[in-house]
PDB file of C-alpha atoms in Angstrom:
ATOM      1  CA  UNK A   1       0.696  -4.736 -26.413  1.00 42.00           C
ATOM      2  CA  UNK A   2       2.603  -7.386 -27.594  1.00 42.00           C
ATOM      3  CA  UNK A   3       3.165 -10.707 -26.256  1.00 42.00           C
ATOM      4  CA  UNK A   4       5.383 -12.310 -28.261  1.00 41.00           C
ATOM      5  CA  UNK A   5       7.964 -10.794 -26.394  1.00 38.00           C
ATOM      6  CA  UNK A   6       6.721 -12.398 -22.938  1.00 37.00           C
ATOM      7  CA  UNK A   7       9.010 -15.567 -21.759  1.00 37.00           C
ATOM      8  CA  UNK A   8       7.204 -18.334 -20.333  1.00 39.00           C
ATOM      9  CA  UNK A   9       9.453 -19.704 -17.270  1.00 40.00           C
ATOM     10  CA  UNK A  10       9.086 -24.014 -17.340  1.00 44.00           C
ATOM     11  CA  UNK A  11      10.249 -25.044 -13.628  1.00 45.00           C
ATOM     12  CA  UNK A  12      10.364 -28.309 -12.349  1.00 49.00           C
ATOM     13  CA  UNK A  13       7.748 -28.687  -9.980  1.00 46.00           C
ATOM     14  CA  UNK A  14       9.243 -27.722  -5.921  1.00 58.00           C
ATOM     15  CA  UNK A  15       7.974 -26.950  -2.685  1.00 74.00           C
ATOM     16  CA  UNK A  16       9.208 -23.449  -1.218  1.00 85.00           C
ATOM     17  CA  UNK A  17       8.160 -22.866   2.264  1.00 91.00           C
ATOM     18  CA  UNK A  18       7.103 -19.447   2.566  1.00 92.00           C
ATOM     19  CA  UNK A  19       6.435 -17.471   5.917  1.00 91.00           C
ATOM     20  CA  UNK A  20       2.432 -16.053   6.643  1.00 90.00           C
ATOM     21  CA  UNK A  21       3.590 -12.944   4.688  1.00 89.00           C
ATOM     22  CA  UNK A  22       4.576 -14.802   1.441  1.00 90.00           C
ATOM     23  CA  UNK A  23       9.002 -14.480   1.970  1.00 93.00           C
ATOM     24  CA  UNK A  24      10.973 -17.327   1.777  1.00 94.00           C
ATOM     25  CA  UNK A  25      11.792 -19.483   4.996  1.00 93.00           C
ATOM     26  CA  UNK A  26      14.872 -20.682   3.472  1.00 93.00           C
ATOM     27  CA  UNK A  27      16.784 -17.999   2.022  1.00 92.00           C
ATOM     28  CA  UNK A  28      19.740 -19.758   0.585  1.00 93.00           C
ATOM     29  CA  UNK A  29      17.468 -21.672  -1.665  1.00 94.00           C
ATOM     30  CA  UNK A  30      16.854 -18.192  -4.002  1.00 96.00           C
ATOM     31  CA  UNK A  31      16.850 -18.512  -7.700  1.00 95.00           C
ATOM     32  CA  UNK A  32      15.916 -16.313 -10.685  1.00 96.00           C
ATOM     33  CA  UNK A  33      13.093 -18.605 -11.110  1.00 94.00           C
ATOM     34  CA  UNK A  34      12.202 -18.699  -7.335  1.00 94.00           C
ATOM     35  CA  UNK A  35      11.933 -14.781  -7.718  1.00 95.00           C
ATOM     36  CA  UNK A  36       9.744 -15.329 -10.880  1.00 94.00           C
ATOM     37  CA  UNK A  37       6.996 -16.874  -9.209  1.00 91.00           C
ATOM     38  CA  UNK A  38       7.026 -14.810  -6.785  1.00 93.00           C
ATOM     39  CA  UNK A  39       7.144 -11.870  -8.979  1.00 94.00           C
ATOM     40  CA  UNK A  40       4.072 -13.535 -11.020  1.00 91.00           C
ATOM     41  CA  UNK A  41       1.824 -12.353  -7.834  1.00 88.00           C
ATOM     42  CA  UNK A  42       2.751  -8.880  -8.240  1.00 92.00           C
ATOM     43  CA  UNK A  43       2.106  -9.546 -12.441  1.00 94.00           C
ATOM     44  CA  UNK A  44       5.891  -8.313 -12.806  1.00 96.00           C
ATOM     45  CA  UNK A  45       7.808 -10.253 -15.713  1.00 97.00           C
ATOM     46  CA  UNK A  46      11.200  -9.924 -14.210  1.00 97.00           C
ATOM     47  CA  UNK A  47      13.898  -8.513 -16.673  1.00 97.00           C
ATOM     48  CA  UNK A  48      17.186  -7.951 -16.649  1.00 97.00           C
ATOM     49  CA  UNK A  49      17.409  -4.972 -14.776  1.00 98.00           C
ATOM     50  CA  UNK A  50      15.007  -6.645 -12.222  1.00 98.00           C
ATOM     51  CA  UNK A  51      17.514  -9.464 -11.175  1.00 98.00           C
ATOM     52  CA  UNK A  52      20.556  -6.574 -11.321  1.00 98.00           C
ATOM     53  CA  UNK A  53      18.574  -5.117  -8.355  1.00 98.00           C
ATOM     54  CA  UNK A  54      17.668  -8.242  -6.746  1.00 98.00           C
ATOM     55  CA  UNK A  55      21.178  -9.697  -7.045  1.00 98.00           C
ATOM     56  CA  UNK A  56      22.006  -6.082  -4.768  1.00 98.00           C
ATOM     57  CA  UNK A  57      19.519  -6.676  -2.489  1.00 98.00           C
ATOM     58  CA  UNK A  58      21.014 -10.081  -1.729  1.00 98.00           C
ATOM     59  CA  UNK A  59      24.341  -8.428  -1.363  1.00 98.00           C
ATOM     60  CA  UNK A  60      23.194  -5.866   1.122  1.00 97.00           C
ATOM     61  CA  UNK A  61      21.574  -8.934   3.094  1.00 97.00           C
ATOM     62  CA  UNK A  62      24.579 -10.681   3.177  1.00 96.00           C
ATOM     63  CA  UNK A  63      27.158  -7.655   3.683  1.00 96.00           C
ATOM     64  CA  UNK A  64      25.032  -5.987   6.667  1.00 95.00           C
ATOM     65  CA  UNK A  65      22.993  -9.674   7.910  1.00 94.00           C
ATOM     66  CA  UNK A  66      19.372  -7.987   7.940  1.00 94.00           C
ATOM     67  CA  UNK A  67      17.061  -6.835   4.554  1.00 95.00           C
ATOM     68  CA  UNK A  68      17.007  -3.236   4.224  1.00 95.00           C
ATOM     69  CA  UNK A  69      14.519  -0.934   4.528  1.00 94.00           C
ATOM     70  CA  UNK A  70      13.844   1.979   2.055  1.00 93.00           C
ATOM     71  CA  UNK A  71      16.067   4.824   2.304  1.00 94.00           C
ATOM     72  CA  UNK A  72      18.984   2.034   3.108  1.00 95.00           C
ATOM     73  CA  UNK A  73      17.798  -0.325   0.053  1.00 96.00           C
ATOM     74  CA  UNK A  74      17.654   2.923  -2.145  1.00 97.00           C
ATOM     75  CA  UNK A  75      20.654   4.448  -0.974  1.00 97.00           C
ATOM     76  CA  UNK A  76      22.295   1.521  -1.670  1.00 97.00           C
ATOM     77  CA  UNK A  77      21.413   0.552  -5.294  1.00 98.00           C
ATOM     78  CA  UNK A  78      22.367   3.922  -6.340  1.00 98.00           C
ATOM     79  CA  UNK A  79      25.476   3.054  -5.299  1.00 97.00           C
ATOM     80  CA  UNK A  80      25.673  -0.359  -6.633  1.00 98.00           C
ATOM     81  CA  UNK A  81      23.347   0.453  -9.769  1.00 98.00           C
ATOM     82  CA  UNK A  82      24.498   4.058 -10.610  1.00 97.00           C
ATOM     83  CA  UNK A  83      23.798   3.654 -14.300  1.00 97.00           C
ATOM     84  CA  UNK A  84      19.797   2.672 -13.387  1.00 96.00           C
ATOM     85  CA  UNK A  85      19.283   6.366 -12.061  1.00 97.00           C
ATOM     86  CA  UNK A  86      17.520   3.820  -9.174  1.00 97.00           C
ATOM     87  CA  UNK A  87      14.825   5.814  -7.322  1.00 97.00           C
ATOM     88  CA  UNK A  88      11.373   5.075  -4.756  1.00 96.00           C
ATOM     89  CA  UNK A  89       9.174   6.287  -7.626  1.00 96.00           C
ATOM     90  CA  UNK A  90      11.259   4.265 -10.579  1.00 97.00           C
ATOM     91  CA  UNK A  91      11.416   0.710  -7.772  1.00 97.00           C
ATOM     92  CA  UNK A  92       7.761   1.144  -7.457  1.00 96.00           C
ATOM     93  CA  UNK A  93       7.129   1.171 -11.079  1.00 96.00           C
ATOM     94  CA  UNK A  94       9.282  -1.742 -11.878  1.00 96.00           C
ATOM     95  CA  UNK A  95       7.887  -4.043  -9.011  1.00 96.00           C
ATOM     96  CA  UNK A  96       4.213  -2.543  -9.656  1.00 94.00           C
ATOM     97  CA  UNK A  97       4.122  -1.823  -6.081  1.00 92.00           C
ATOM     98  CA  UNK A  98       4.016   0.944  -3.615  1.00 90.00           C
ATOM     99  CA  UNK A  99       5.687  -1.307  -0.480  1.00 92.00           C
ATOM    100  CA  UNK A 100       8.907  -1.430  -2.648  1.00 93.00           C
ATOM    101  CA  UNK A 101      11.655  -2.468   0.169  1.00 93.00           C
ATOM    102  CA  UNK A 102       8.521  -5.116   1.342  1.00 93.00           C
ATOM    103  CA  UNK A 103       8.582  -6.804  -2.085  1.00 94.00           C
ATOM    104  CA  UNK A 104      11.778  -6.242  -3.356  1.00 97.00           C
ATOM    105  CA  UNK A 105      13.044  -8.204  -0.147  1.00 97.00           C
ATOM    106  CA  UNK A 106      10.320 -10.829  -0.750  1.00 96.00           C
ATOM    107  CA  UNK A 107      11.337 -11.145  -4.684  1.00 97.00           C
ATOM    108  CA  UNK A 108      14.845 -11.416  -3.390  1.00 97.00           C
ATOM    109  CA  UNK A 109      14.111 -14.380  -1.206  1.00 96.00           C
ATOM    110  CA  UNK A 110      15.136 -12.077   2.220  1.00 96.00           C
ATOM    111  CA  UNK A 111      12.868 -11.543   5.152  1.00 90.00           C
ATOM    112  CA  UNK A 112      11.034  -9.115   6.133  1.00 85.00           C
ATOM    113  CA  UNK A 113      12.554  -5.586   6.053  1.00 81.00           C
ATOM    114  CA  UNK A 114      13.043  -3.850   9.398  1.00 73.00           C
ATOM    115  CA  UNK A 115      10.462  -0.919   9.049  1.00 59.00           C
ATOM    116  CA  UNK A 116       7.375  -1.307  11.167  1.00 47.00           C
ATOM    117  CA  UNK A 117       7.545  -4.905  10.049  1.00 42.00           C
ATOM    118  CA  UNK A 118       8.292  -6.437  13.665  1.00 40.00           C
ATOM    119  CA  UNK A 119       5.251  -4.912  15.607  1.00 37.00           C
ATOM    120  CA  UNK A 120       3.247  -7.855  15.212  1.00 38.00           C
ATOM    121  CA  UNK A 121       5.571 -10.796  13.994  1.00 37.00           C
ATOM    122  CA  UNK A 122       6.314 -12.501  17.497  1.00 36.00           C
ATOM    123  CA  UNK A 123       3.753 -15.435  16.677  1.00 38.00           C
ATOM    124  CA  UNK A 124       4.256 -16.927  13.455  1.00 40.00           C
ATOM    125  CA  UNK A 125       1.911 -18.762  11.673  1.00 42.00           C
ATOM    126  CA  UNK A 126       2.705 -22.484   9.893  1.00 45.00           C
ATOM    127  CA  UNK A 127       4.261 -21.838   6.931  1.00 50.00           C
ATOM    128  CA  UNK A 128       2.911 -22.212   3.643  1.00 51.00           C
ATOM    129  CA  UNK A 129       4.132 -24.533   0.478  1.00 54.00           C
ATOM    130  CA  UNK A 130       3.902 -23.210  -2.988  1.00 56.00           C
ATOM    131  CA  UNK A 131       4.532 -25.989  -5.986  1.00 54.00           C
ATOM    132  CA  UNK A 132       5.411 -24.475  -9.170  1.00 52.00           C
TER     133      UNK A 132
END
């Protein structure tokens, strides 16, 4: 493989608070390069298509007020995203991960998603700081 095509991000050096499950506490302070370094724990470079689908993730957050779960988050995207032929099997390839509406949320600076998510989440732990 080839790196030259890899883009190294430089970011100014910030704290982001981040809940015991790694999402942002904040979610208003989201950028591309927020969702980079969060990405960089997966090992997902994030591309173009990437922050499309991110940007739609946001804009289900803020048109329904809660993350979405799967079937919602897919549902939607092939909606928004028709021309990405947007599927479970072609989210969890992109985001290298089988808990897709888990990480996409967390890449797209959102909480938690709804599924099975709130059985234990009643006692939070202190956030954590991440400086990047």
């Amino acid at each position: 493989m080839n790196n030259d095509n890899k883009t190294n991000h430089n970011v100014t050096a910030i704290n982001v608070e981040l809940d015991q499950d790694g999402h942002l506490c904040d979610h208003s302070i989201w950028t591309p390069e927020v969702a980079q370094q969060l990405a960089n724990t997966l090992e997902v470079q994030l591309e173009t298509e990437h922050l499309q689908i991110l940007q739609q993730v946001r804009a289900f957050f803020t048109q329904f007020n809660h993350a979405p779960a799967t079937r919602p988050l897919i549902k939607w995207l092939q909606k928004t995203l028709p021309e990405h032929d947007i599927s479970n099997q072609k989210l969890q390839q992109l985001f290298k991960t089988g808990l897709v509406a888990r990480h996409v949320n967390r890449l797209a600076g959102l909480p938690k998603p709804p599924n099975r998510s709130e059985e234990h989440t009643s006692e939070l732990q202190s956030p954590i700081y991440i400086s990047y």
